[in-house]
Short mmCIF file of C-alpha atoms in Angstrom, two decimals:
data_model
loop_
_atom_site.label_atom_id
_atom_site.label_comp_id
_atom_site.label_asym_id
_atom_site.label_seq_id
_atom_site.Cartn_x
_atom_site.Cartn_y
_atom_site.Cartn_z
CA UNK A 1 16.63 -14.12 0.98
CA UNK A 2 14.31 -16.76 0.67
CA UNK A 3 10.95 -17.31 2.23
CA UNK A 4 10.47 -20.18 2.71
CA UNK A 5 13.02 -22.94 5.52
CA UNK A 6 13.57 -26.44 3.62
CA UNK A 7 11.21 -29.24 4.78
CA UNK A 8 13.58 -31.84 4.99
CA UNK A 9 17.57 -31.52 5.52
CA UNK A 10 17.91 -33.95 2.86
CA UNK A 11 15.42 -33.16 0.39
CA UNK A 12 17.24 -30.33 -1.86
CA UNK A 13 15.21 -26.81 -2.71
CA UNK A 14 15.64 -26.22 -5.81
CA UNK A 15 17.10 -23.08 -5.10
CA UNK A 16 19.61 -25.07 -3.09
CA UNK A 17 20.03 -27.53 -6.53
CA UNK A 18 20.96 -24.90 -8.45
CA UNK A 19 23.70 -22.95 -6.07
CA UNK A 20 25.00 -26.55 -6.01
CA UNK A 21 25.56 -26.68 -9.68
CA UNK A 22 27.13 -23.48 -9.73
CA UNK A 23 29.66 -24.96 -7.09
CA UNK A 24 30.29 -28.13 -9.47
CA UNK A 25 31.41 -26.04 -11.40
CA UNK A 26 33.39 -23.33 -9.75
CA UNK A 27 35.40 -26.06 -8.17
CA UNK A 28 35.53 -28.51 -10.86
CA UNK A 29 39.80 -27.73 -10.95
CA UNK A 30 39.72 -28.13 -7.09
CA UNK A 31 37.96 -31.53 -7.09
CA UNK A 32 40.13 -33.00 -10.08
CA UNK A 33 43.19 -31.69 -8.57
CA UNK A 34 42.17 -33.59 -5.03
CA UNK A 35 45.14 -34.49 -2.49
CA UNK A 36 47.74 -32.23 -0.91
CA UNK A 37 49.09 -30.87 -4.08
CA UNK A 38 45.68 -28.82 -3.94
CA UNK A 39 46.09 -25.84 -1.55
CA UNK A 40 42.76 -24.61 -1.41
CA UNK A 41 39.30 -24.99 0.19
CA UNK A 42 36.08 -24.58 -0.76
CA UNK A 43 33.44 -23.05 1.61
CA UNK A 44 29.97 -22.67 1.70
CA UNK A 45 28.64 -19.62 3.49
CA UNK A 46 25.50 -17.90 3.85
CA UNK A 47 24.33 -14.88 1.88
CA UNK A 48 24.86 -12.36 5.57
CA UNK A 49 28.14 -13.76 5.59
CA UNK A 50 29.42 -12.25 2.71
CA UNK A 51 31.26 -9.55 4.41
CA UNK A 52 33.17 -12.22 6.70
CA UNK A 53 33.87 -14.46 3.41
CA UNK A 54 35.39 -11.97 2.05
CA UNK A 55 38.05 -11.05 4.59
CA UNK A 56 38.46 -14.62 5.54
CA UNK A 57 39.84 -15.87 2.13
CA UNK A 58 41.77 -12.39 1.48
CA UNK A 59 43.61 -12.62 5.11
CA UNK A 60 44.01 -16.57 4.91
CA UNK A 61 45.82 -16.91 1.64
CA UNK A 62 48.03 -13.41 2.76
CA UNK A 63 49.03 -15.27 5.39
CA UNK A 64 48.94 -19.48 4.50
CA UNK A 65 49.11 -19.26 0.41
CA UNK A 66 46.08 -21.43 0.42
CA UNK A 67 43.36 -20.19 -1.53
CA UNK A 68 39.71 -20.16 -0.06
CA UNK A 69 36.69 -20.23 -2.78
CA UNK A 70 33.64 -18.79 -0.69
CA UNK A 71 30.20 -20.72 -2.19
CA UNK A 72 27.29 -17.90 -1.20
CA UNK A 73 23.71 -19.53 -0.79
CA UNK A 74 20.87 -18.28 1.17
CA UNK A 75 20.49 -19.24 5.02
CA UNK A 76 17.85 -21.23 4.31
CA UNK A 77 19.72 -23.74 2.03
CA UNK A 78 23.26 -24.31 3.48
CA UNK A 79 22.37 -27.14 5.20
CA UNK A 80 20.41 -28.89 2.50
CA UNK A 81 23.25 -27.69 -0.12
CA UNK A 82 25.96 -29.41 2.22
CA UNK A 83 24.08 -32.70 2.56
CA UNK A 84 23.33 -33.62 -1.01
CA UNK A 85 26.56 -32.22 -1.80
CA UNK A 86 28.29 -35.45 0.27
CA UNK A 87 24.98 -37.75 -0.12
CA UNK A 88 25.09 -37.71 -3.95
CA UNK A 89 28.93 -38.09 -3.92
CA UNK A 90 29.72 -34.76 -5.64
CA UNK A 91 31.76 -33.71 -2.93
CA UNK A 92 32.75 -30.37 -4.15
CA UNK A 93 32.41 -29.01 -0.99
CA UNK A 94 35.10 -29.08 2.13
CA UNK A 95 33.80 -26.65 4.75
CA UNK A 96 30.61 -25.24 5.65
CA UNK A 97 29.37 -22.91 8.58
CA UNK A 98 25.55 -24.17 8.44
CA UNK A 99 22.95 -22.93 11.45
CA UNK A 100 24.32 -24.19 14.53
CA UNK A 101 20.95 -26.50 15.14
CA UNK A 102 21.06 -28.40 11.80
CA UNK A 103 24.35 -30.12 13.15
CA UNK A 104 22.20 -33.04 14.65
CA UNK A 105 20.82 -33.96 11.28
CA UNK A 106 23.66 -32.99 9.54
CA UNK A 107 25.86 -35.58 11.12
CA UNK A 108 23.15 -38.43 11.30
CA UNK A 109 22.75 -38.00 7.84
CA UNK A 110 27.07 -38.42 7.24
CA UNK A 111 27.51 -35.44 5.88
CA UNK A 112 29.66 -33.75 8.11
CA UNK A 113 32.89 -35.22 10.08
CA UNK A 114 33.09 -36.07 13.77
CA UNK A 115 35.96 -33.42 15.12
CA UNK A 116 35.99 -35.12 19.07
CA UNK A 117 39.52 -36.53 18.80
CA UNK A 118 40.85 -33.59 16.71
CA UNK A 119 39.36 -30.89 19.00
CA UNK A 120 40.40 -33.50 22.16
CA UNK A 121 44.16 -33.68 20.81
CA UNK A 122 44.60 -30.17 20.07
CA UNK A 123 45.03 -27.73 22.90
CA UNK A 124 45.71 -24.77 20.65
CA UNK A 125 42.28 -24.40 19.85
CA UNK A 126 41.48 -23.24 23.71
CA UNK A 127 38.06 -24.82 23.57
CA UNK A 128 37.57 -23.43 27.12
CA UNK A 129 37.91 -19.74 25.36
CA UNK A 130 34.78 -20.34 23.66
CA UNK A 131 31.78 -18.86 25.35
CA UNK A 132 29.95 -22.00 27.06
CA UNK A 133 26.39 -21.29 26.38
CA UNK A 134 27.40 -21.15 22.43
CA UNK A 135 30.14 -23.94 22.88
CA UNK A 136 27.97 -26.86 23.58
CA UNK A 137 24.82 -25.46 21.62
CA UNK A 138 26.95 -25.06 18.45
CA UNK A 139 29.25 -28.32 17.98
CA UNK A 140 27.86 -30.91 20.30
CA UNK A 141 25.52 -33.90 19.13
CA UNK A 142 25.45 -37.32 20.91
CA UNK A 143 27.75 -36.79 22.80
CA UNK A 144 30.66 -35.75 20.24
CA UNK A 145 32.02 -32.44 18.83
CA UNK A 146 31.07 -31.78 15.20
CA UNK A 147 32.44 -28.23 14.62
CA UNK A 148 33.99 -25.06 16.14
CA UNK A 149 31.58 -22.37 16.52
CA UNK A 150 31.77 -19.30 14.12
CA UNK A 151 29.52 -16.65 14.42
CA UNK A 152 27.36 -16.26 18.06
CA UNK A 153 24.20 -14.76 17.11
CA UNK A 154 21.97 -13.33 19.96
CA UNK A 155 19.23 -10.83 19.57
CA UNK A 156 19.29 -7.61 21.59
CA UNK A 157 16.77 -4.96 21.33
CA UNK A 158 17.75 -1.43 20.00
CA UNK A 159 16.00 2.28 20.21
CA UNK A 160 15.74 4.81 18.11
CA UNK A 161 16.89 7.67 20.67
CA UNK A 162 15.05 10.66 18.63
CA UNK A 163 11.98 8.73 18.03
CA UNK A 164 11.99 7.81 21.69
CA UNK A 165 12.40 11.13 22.23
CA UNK A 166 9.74 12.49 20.28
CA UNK A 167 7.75 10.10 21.78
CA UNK A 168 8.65 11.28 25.57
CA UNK A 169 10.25 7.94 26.01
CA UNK A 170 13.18 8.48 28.22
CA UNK A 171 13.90 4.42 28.82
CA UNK A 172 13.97 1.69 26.67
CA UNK A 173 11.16 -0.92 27.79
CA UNK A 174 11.96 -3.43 30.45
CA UNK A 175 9.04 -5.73 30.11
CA UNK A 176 7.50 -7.17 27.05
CA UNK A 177 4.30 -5.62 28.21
CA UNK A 178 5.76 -2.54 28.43
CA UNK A 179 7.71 -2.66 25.10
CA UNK A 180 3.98 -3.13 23.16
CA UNK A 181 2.32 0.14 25.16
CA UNK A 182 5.31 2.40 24.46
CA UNK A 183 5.83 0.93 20.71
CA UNK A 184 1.65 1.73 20.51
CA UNK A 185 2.68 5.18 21.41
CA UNK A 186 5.16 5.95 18.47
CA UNK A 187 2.46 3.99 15.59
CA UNK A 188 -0.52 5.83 16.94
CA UNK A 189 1.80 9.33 16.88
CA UNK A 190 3.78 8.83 13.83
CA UNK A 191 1.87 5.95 11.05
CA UNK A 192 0.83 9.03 8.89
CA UNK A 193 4.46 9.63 8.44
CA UNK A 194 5.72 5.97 7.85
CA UNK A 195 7.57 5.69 11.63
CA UNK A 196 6.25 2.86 13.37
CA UNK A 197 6.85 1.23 16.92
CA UNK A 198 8.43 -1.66 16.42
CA UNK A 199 9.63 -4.18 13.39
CA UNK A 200 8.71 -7.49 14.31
CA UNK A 201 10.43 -10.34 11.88
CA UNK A 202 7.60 -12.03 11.07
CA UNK A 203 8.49 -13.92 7.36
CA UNK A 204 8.01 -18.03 8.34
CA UNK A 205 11.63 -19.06 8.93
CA UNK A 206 12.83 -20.42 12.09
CA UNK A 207 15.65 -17.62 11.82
CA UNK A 208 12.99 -14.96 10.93
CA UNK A 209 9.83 -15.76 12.97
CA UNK A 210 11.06 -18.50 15.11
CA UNK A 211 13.75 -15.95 15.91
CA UNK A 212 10.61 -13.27 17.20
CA UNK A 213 9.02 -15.80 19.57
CA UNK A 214 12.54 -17.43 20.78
CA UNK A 215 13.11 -13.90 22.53
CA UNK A 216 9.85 -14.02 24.05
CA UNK A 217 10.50 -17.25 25.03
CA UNK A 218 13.87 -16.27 26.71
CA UNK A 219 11.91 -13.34 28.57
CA UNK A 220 8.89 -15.14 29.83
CA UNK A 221 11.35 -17.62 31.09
CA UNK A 222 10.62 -20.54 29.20
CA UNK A 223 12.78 -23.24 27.41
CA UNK A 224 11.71 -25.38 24.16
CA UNK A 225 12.79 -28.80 25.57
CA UNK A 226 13.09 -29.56 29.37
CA UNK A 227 17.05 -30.77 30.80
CA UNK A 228 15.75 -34.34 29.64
CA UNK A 229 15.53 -32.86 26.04
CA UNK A 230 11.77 -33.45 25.99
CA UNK A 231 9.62 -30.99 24.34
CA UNK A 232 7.59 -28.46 26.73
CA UNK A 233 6.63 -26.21 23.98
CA UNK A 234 3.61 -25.51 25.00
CA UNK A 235 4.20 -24.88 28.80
CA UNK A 236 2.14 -21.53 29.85
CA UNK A 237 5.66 -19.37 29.97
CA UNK A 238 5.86 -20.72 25.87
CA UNK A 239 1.64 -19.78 25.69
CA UNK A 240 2.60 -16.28 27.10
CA UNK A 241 5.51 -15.45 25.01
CA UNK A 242 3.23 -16.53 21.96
CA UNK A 243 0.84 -13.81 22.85
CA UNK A 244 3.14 -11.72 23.32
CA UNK A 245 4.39 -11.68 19.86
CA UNK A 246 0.43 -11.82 18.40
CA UNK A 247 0.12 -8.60 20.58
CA UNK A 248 3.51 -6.83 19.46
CA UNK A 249 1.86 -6.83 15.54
CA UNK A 250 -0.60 -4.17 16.04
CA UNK A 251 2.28 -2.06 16.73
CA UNK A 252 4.23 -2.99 14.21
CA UNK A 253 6.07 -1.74 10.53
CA UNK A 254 3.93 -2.98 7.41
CA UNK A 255 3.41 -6.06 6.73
CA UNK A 256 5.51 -8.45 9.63
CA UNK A 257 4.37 -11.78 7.45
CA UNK A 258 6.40 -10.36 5.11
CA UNK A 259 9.40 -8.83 6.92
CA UNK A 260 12.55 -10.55 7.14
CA UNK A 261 16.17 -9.16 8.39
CA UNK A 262 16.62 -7.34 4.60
CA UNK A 263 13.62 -5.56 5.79
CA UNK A 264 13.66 -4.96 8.87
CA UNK A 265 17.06 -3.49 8.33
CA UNK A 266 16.05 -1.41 5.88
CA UNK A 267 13.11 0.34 7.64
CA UNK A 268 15.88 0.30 10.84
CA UNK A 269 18.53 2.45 8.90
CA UNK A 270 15.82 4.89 7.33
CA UNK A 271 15.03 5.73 10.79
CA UNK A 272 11.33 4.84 10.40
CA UNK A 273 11.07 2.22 13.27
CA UNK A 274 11.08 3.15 17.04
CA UNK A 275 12.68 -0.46 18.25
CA UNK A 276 13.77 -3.43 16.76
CA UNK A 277 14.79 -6.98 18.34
CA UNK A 278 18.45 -7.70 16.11
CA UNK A 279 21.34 -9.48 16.00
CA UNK A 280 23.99 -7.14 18.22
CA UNK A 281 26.25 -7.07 14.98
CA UNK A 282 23.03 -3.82 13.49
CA UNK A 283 24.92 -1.94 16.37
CA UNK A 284 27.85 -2.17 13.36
CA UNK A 285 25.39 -1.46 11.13
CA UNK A 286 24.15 1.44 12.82
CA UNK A 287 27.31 3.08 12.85
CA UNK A 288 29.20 2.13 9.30
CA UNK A 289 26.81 0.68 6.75
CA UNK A 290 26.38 3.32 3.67
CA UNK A 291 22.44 3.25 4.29
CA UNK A 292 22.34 4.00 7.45
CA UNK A 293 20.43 7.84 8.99
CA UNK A 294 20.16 6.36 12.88
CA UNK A 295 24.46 6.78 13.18
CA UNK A 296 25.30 7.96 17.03
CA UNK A 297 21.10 8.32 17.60
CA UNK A 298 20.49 4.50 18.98
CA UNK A 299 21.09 2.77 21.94
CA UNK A 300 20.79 -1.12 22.95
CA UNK A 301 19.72 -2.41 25.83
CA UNK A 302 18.82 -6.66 26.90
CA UNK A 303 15.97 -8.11 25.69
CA UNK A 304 12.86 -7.39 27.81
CA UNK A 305 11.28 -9.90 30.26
CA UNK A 306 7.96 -11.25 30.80
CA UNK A 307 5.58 -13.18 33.52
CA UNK A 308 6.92 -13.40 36.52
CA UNK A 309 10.37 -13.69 34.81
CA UNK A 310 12.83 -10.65 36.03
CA UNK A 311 16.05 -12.00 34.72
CA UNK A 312 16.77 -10.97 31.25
CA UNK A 313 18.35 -13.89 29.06
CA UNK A 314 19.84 -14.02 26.16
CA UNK A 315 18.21 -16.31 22.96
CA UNK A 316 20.97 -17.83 20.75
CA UNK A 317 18.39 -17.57 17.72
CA UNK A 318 20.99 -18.41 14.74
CA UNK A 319 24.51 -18.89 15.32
CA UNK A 320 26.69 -20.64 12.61
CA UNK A 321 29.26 -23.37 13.11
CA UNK A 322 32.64 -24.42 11.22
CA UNK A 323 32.36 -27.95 9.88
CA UNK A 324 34.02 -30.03 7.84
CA UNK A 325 32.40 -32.22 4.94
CA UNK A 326 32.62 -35.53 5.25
CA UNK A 327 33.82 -36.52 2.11
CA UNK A 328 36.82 -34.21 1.56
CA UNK A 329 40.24 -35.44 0.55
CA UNK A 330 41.61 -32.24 2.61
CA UNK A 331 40.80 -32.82 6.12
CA UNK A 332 44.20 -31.62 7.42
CA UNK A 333 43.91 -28.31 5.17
CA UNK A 334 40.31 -27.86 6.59
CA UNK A 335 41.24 -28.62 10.53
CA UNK A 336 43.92 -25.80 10.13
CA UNK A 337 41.41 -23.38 8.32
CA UNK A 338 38.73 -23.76 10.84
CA UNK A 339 41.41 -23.66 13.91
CA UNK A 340 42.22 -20.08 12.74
CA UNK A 341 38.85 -19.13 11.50
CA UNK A 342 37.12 -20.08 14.71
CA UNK A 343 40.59 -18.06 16.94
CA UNK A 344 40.08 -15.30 19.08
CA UNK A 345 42.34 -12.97 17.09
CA UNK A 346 40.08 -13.64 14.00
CA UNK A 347 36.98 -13.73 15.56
CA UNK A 348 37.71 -10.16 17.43
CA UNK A 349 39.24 -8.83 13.78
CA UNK A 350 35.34 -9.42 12.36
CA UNK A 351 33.77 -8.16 14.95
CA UNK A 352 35.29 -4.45 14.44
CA UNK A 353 35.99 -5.06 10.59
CA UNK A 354 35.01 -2.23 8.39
CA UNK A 355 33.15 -2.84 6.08
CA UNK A 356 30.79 -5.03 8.55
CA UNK A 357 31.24 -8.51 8.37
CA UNK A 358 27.68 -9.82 10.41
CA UNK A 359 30.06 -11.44 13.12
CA UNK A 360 28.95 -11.54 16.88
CA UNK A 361 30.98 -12.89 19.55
CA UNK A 362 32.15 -16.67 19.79
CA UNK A 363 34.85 -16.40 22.89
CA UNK A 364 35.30 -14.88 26.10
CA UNK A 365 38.64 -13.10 25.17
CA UNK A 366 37.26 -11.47 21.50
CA UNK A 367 34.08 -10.33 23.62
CA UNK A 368 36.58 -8.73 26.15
CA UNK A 369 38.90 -7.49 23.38
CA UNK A 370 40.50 -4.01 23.88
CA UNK A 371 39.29 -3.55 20.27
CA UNK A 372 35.56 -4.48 20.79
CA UNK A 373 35.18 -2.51 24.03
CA UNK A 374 36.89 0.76 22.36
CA UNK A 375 34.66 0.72 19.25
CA UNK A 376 31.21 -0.55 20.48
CA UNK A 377 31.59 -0.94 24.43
CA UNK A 378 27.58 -1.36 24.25
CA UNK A 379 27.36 -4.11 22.18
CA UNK A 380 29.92 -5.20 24.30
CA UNK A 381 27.86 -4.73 27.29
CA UNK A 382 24.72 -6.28 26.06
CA UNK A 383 27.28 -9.41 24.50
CA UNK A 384 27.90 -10.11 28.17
CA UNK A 385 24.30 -12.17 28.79
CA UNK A 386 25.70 -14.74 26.26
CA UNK A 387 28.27 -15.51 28.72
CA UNK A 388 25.43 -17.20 31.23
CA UNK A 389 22.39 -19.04 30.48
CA UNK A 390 21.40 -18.33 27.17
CA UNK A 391 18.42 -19.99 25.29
CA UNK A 392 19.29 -22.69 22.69
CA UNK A 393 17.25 -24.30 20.02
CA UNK A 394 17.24 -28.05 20.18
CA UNK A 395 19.93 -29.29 18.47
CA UNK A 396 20.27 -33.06 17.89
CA UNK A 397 18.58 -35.17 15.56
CA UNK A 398 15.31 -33.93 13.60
CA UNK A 399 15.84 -30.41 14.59
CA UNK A 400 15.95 -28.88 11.76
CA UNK A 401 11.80 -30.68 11.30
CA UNK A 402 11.08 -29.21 15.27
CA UNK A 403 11.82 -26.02 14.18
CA UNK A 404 9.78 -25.54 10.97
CA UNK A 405 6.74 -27.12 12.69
CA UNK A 406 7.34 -24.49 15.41
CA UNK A 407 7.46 -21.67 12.28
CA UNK A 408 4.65 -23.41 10.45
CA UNK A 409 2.40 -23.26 13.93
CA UNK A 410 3.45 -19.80 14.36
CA UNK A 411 2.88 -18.52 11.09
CA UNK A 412 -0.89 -19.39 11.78
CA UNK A 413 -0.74 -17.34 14.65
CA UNK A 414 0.35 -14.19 13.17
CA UNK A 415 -1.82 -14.65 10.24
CA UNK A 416 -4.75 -15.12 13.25
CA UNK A 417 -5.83 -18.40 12.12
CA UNK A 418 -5.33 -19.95 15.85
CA UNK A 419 -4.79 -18.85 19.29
CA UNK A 420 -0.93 -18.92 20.82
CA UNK A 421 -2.20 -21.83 22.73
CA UNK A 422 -3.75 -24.15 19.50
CA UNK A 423 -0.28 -23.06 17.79
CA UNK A 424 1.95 -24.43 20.79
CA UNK A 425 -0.39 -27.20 21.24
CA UNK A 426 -0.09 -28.59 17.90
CA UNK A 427 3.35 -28.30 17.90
CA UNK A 428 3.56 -30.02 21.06
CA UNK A 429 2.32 -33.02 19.75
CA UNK A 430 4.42 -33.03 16.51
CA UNK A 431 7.33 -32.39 18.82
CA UNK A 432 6.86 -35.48 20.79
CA UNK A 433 6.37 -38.15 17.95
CA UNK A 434 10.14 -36.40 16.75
CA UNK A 435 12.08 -35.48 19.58
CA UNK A 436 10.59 -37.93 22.29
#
């Protein structure tokens, strides 16, 4: 995974350049071909969604004889990859899942195609199936639909039973206070051995790091832009959940500048970390993935409040959308792959897949499923606070710029260059010459 978030959605890493070369040329034959004689797709994913790419093309060509050519890039570039795919008139592209708060920029900047009449006219898709917090968050921009959602990321926080136990922890922490003297505990008692308290996702990536403070946001209560859309980043809840996270390091698994989901994982699964905040889909993880020593010794619980919050919220903190590029010649052949992709039967099929396919919830029915509730009934349970409330990031245009100015501010903090308050401040200001 990369480091470092693009700066601009339409400036090109060159990381991003060079997957895009590597598309030209894996779908040179699909381009050239063109029209309906061509029955396949090509679909840009990020590198976590591997696992889901995989079953998606197998399953849809078994079933619809069209053939789906998965394009892998990092998380960081899909949405720069998509838009100078369509702004430099390559085009090689036809569908793309990109972070659901890139949609804003992605459509000013014509890159993807405006779905509102499609999704209007087309009852099948049971639009009022998805879950609403993620609906609206994930495909709607100025006032029209640009996508279907795909995979609803929320972070949940998960224990390490044994180390708990060890620890004579007998609850997982309910406040965010409480989470930092209990994860204290476990470094002070176990460092010397490599266990630590707590991982906290610290690399500077709105996904990564913005992803740390957006659940302290959620759990001190406070929002990034008020119902008005105007920023209020730096409102005292914001200031608190800020210090929060400066005050979770101490605690924390070596070195959280540098600790992304690859790491965090891996310290997870070797059993050497007493909590970590995740997407609910490490539950999976837990359980199947090759690497993993913490199988049937974790347990999940909400994320932990703060303040005078006492209602636990859920903090959409990635989340990945199905669009379609603007410049494909197969709009039909994309509306139907996206109309199944984004379906309940699909969507409950990845959540229990084996191997793990990094899919969380995107309806009401999937979260429900028989299938999910006999397999993991506590991510299940935990899944539930999507269903009410849930913090989004902004979403429309220039949020892509809001939130690496957030992760640029914050980055400062945890390297202890500024106080939570000079951080939020900062970004306060940038914030209101973008967002208004």
């Amino acid at each position: 995974m990369s480091a470092a978030f693009p700066r601009r959605l339409a400036v090109v890493s060159v990381g991003a350049a060079a997957a895009l070369a590597l598309t030209s040329c894996a779908s040179a034959a699909g381009s050239a071909d063109g029209g309906s004689g061509d029955q396949s797709l090509t679909v840009l994913l990020i590198t976590s969604h591997q696992g889901a790419a995989d079953l998606l093309a197998a399953r849809y060509e078994e079933e619809t004889g069209v053939r789906i050519d998965p394009v892998i890039v990092p998380y960081d570039e899909i949405g720069n990859t998509l838009a100078l795919d369509q702004q430099s008139g390559a085009n090689t592209i036809d569908v793309a899942a990109p972070w659901y708060v890139s949609i804003g920029d992605l459509a000013s900047a014509g890159a993807i195609q405006d779905l509102t009449d499609w999704i209007d006219d087309t009852p099948e898709l049971e639009t009022d199936d998805f879950i609403p917090s993620i609906y609206d968050a994930y495909t709607l921009y100025d006032g029209k639909r640009w996508g279907l959602p795909f995979d609803g990321d929320t972070h949940v926080l998960f224990s390490n039973d044994e180390i708990l136990a060890r620890n004579g922890i007998t609850t997982p922490p309910t406040t965010w206070e409480e989470y930092d003297a209990v994860s204290a505990t476990i470094t002070d008692a176990e460092n010397a051995d490599g266990v630590y308290g707590n991982v906290i996702f610290g690399q500077k990536s709105p996904l990564i790091l913005g992803a740390s403070f957006a659940n302290r946001l959620a759990g001190f209560g406070g929002e990034f832009v008020d119902e008005d859309g105007a920023p209020v980043i730096n409102s005292p809840e914001a200031v608190a959940a800020a210090e929060s996270l400066a005050a979770s390091l101490d605690s924390a698994y070596p070195t959280p500048a540098e600790t992304a989901f690859g790491e965090g994982n891996s310290a997870w699964y070797a059993g050497n970390a007493g909590f970590i905040e995740n997407w609910t889909d490490l539950g999976v993880g837990s359980q199947i993935n090759p690497d993993s020593t913490v199988a049937d010794s974790w347990s999940v619980s909400l994320l932990p409040v703060g303040g005078e919050n006492t209602q636990p919220r859920a903090s959409l903190v990635a989340g990945f959308t199905w669009v379609i590029a603007e410049n494909t010649d197969k709009t039909e052949l994309a509306q139907d792959f996206i109309a199944w992709a984004a379906s309940s039967e699909v969507n409950e099929e990845l959540l229990v897949a084996d191997p793990q396919t990094g899919i969380d919830p995107n309806r009401i029915s999937s979260l429900e499923s028989a299938a999910y509730g006999e397999k993991y009934p506590e991510l299940q349970r935990v899944n539930r606070a999507t269903l009410d409330g849930a913090l989004a990031w902004p979403t429309g245009k220039n949020a892509t710029r809001a939130a690496e100015i957030l992760t640029d501010e914050l980055a400062k903090l945890v390297a202890g260059e500024v106080t939570a308050q000079e951080a939020l401040d900062a970004t306060q200001a940038e914030w209101e010459g973008i967002l208004g």
